[in-house]
Short mmCIF file of C-alpha atoms in Angstrom, two decimals:
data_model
loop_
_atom_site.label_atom_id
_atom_site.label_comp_id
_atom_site.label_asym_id
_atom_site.label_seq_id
_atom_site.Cartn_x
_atom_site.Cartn_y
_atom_site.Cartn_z
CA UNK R 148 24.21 -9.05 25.32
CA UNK R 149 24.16 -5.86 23.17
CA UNK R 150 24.35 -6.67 19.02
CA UNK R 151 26.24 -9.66 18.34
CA UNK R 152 29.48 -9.67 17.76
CA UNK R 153 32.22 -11.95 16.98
CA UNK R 154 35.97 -13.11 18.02
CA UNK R 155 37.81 -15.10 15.27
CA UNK R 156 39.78 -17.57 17.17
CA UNK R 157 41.64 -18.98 14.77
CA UNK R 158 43.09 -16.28 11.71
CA UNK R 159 46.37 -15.75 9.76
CA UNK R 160 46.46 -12.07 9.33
CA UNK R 161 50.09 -12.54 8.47
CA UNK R 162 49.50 -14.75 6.13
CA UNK R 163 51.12 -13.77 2.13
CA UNK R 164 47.81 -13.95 0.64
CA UNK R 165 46.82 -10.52 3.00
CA UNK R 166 50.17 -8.55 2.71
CA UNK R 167 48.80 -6.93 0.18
CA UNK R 168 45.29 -5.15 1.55
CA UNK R 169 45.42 -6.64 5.03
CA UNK R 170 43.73 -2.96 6.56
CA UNK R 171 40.78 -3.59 4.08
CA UNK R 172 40.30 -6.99 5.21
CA UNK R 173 40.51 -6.26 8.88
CA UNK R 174 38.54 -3.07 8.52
CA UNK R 175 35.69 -4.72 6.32
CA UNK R 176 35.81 -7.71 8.97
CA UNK R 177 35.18 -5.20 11.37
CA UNK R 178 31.96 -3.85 10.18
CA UNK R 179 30.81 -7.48 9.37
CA UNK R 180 31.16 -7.68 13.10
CA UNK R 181 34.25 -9.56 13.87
CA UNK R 182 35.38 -7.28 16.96
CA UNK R 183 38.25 -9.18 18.09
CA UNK R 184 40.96 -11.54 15.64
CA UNK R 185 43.10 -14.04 17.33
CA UNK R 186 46.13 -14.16 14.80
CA UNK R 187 47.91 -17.20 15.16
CA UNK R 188 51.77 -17.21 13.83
CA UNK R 189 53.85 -20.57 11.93
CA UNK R 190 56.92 -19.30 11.51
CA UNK R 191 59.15 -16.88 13.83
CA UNK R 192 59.50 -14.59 10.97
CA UNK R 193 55.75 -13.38 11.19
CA UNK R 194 56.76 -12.70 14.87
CA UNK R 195 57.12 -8.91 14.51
CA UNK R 196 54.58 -8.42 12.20
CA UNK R 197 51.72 -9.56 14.01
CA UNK R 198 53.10 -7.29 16.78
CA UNK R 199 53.38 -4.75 14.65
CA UNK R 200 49.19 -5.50 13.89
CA UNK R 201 48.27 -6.06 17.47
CA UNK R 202 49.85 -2.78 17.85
CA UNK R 203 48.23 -0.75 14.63
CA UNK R 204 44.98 -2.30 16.08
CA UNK R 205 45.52 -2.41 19.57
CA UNK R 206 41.69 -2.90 20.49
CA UNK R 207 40.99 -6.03 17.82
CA UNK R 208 44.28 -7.97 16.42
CA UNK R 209 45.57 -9.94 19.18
CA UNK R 210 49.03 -11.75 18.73
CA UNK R 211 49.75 -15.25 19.40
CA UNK R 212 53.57 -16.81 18.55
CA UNK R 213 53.66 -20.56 17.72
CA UNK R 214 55.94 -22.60 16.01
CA UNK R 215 53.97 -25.04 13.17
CA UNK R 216 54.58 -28.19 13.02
CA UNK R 217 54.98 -28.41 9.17
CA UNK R 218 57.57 -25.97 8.02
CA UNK R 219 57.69 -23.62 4.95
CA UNK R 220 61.03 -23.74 2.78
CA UNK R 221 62.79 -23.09 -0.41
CA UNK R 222 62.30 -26.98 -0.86
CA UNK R 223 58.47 -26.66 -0.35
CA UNK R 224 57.05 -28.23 3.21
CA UNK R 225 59.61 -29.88 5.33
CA UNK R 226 58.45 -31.56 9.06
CA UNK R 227 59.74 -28.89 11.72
CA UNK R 228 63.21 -30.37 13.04
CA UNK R 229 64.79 -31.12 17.06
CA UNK R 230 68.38 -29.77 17.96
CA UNK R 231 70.15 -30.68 21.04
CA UNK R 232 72.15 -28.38 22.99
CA UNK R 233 74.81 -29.45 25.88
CA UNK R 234 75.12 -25.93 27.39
CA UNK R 235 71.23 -24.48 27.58
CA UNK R 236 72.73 -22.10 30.58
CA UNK R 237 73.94 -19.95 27.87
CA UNK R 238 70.43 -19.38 26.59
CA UNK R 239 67.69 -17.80 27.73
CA UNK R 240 66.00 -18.85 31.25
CA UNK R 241 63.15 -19.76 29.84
CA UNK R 242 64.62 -22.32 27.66
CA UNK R 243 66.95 -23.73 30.44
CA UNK R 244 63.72 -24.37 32.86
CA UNK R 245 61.71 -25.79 29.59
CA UNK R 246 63.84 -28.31 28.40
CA UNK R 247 67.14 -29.79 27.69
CA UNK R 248 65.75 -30.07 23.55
CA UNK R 249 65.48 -26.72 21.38
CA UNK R 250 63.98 -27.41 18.14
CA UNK R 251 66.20 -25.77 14.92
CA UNK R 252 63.25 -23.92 14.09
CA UNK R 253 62.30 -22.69 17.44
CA UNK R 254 65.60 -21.80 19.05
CA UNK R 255 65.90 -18.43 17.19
CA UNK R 256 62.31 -17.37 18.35
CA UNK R 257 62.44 -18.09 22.01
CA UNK R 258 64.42 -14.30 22.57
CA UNK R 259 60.97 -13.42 21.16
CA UNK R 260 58.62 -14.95 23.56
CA UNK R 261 59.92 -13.62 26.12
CA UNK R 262 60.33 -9.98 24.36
CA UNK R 263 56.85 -9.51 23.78
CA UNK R 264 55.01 -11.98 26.23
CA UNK R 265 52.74 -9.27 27.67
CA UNK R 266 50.98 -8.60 24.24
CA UNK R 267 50.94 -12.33 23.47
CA UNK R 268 46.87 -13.86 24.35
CA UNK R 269 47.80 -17.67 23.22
CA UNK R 270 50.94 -19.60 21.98
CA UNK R 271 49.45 -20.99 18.53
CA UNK R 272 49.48 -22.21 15.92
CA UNK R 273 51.34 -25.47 17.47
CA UNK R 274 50.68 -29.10 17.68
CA UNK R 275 51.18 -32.30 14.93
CA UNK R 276 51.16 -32.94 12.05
CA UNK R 277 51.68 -36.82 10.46
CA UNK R 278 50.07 -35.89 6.74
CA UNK R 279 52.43 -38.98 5.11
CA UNK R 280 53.72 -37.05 2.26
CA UNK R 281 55.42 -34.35 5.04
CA UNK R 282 55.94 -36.93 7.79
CA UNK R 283 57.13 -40.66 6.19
CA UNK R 284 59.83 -41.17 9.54
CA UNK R 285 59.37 -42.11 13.06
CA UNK R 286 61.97 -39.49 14.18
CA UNK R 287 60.05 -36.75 12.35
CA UNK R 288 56.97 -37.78 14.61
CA UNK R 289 59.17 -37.63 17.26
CA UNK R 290 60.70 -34.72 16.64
CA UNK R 291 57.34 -32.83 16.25
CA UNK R 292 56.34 -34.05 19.90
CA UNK R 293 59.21 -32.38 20.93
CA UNK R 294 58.48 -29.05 19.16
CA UNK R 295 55.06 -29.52 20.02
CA UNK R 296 55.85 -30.46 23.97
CA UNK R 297 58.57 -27.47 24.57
CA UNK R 298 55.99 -24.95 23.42
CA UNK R 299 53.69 -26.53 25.79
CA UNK R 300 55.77 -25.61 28.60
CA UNK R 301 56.13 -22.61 27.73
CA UNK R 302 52.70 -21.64 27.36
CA UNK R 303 52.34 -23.12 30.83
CA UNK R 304 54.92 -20.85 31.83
CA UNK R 305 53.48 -17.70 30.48
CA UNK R 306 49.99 -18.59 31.29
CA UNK R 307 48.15 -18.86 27.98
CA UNK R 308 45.70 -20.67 26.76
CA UNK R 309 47.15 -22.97 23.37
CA UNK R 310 45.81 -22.79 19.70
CA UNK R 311 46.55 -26.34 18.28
CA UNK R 312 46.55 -28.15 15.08
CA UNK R 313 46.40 -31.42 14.67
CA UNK R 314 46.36 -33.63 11.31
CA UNK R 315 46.46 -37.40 10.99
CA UNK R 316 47.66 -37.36 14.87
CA UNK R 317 44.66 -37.19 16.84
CA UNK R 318 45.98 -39.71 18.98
CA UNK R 319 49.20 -38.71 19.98
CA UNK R 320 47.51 -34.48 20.08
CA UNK R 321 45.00 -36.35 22.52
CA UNK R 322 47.59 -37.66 24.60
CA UNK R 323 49.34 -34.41 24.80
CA UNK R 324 46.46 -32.29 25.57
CA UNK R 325 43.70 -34.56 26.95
CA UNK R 326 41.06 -33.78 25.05
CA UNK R 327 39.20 -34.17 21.46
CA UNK R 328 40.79 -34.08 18.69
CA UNK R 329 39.96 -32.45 15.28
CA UNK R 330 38.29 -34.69 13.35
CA UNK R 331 37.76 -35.30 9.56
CA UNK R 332 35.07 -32.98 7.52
CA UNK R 333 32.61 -35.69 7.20
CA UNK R 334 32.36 -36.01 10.98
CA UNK R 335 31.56 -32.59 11.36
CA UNK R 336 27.68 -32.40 11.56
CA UNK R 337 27.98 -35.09 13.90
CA UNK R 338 30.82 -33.92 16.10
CA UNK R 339 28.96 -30.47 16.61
CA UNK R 340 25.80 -32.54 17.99
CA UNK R 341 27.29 -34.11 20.63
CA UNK R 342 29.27 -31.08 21.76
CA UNK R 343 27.77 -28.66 23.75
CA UNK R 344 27.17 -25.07 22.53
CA UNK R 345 29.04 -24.03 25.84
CA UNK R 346 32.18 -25.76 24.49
CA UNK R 347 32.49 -24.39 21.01
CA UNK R 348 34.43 -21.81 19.52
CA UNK R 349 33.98 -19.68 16.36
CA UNK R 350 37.07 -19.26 13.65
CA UNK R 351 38.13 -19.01 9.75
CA UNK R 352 41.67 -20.43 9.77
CA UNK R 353 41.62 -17.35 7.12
CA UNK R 354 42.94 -16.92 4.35
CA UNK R 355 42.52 -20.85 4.33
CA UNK R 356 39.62 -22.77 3.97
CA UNK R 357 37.42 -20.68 1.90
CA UNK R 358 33.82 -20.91 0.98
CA UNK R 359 34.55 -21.56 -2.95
CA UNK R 360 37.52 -23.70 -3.70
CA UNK R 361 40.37 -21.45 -4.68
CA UNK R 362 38.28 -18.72 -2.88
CA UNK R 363 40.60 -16.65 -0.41
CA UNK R 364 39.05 -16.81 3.06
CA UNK R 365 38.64 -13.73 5.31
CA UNK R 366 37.30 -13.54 9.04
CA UNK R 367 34.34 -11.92 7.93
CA UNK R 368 33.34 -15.35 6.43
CA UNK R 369 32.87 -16.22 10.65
CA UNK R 370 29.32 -16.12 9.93
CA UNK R 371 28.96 -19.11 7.83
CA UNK R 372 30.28 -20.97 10.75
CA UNK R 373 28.07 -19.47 12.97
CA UNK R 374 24.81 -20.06 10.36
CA UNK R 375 26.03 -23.73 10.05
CA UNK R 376 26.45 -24.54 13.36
CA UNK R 377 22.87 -23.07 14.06
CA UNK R 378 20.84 -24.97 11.13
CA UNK R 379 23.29 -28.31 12.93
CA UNK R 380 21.63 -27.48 16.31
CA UNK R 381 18.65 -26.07 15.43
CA UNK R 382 19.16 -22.73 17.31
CA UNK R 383 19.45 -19.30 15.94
CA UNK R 384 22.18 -17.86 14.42
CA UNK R 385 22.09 -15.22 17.45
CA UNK R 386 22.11 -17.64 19.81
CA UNK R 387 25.58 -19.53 18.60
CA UNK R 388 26.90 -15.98 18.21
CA UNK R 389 26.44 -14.65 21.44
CA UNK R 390 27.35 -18.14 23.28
CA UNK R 391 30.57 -18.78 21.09
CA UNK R 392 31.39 -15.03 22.09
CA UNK R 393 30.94 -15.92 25.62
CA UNK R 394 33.18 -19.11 25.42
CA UNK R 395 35.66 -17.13 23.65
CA UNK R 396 36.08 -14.59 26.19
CA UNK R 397 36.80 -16.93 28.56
CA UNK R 398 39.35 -18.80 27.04
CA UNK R 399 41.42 -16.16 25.96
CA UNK R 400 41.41 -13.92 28.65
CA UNK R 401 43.65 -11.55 27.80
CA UNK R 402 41.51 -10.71 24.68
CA UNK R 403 38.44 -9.96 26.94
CA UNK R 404 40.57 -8.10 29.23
CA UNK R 405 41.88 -5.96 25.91
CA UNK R 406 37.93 -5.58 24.91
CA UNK R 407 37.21 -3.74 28.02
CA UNK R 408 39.93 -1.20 28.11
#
């Protein structure tokens, strides 16, 4: 492989904390060698502005829409809410062939999917979320299976691979997906021993999860992953580069197809 390079799976380019230098922090990612950012979406109002990224930056932001399971309000945080519909023949055909539930949150973003599905690479960021202090109900667990399950299907529908979160549900995200859950910080070391190299991913979850604590994160803070994950497995740092690069590009398709045009 030419210089490494490498793909940020897991960013919030729409997040507040960028709105106001968000071309300095892609642009300065860029020359730290982050080529490609998978920009993950929580609420359907960052819907047209990571389109309109992916489309300033056509060969590096790539969109994904996704529905969080913990919702931002006036209020503060709120559980993301279920409501039922008799007549889904009125709405869109996706959403009649997905399911008979539309989530409150999610109804007004479906026209969206389907608007821009061709410049969408995942559906994300999606999944659950039990943290107590959001989630004290059974029905809000339930409800959040639902949310979590309809965009499911509709990532199976358009395709996509699926960029999940999952918090004090590992479990039930498990049972949904069929596969490992996250897992706590203190686990880490340990988790990224038994996994192979072949199987990992690189990403910032920027602009959280800083370095410093209060420290704004930016994708091109990728390389502390990648130096961690090295000194972990006693590899070089070139090594988990090129190899998360390669695992990347064949999960999200799409953004390997983008790379080469």
């Amino acid at each position: 492989m030419e210089t490494c390079w490498f793909i940020d799976c897991h960013c919030h380019l729409t997040a507040e904390e960028f709105r106001q230098d968000i071309n300095d922090v892609i642009e300065k990612s860029r020359k730290a060698g982050v080529r490609a950012f998978v920009s993950v979406t929580e609420q359907q109002s960052e819907f047209e502005e990571v389109i309109d990224l992916a489309e300033r930056y056509p060969e590096s932001v790539m969109a994904c829409f996704g529905i969080h399971p913990i919702q931002s309000s006036a209020d503060g945080h709120r559980s993301v809410t279920v409501q039922l519909f008799k007549s889904l023949e009125q709405k869109s055909a996706m959403v009649a062939v997905v399911s008979t539930a539309v989530t409150w949150d999610l109804e007004p973003a479906l026209p969206f999917f389907e608007k821009h599905k061709d410049k969408l690479v995942a559906i994300g960021e999606i999944g659950l979320d039990f943290t107590p202090w959001f989630v004290s109900t059974s029905q809000q667990r339930e409800e959040q299976q639902k949310v979590f399950a309809l965009q499911l299907d509709i990532a199976k529908q358009l395709d996509l691979p699926v960029n999940v979160h999952s918090r004090s549900a590992g479990r039930q995200t498990i049972a949904f997906l069929k596969e490992q859950a996250v897992t706590r910080n203190d686990q880490r070391a340990k988790l990224i021993r038994q996994i192979p190299l072949e199987n990992i991913c690189l990403e910032t979850d920027s602009p959280s999860l800083g370095p410093k604590k209060e420290e704004r994160n930016e994708p091109e803070k990728i390389r502390i992953a990648c130096q961690y994950i090295a000194a972990v497995k006693g590899v070089s740092v070139e090594t988990v580069c090129e190899v998360t690069t390669c695992n990347a590009l064949k999960l999200f398709p799409k953004v390997h197809q983008r790379l080469k045009e």
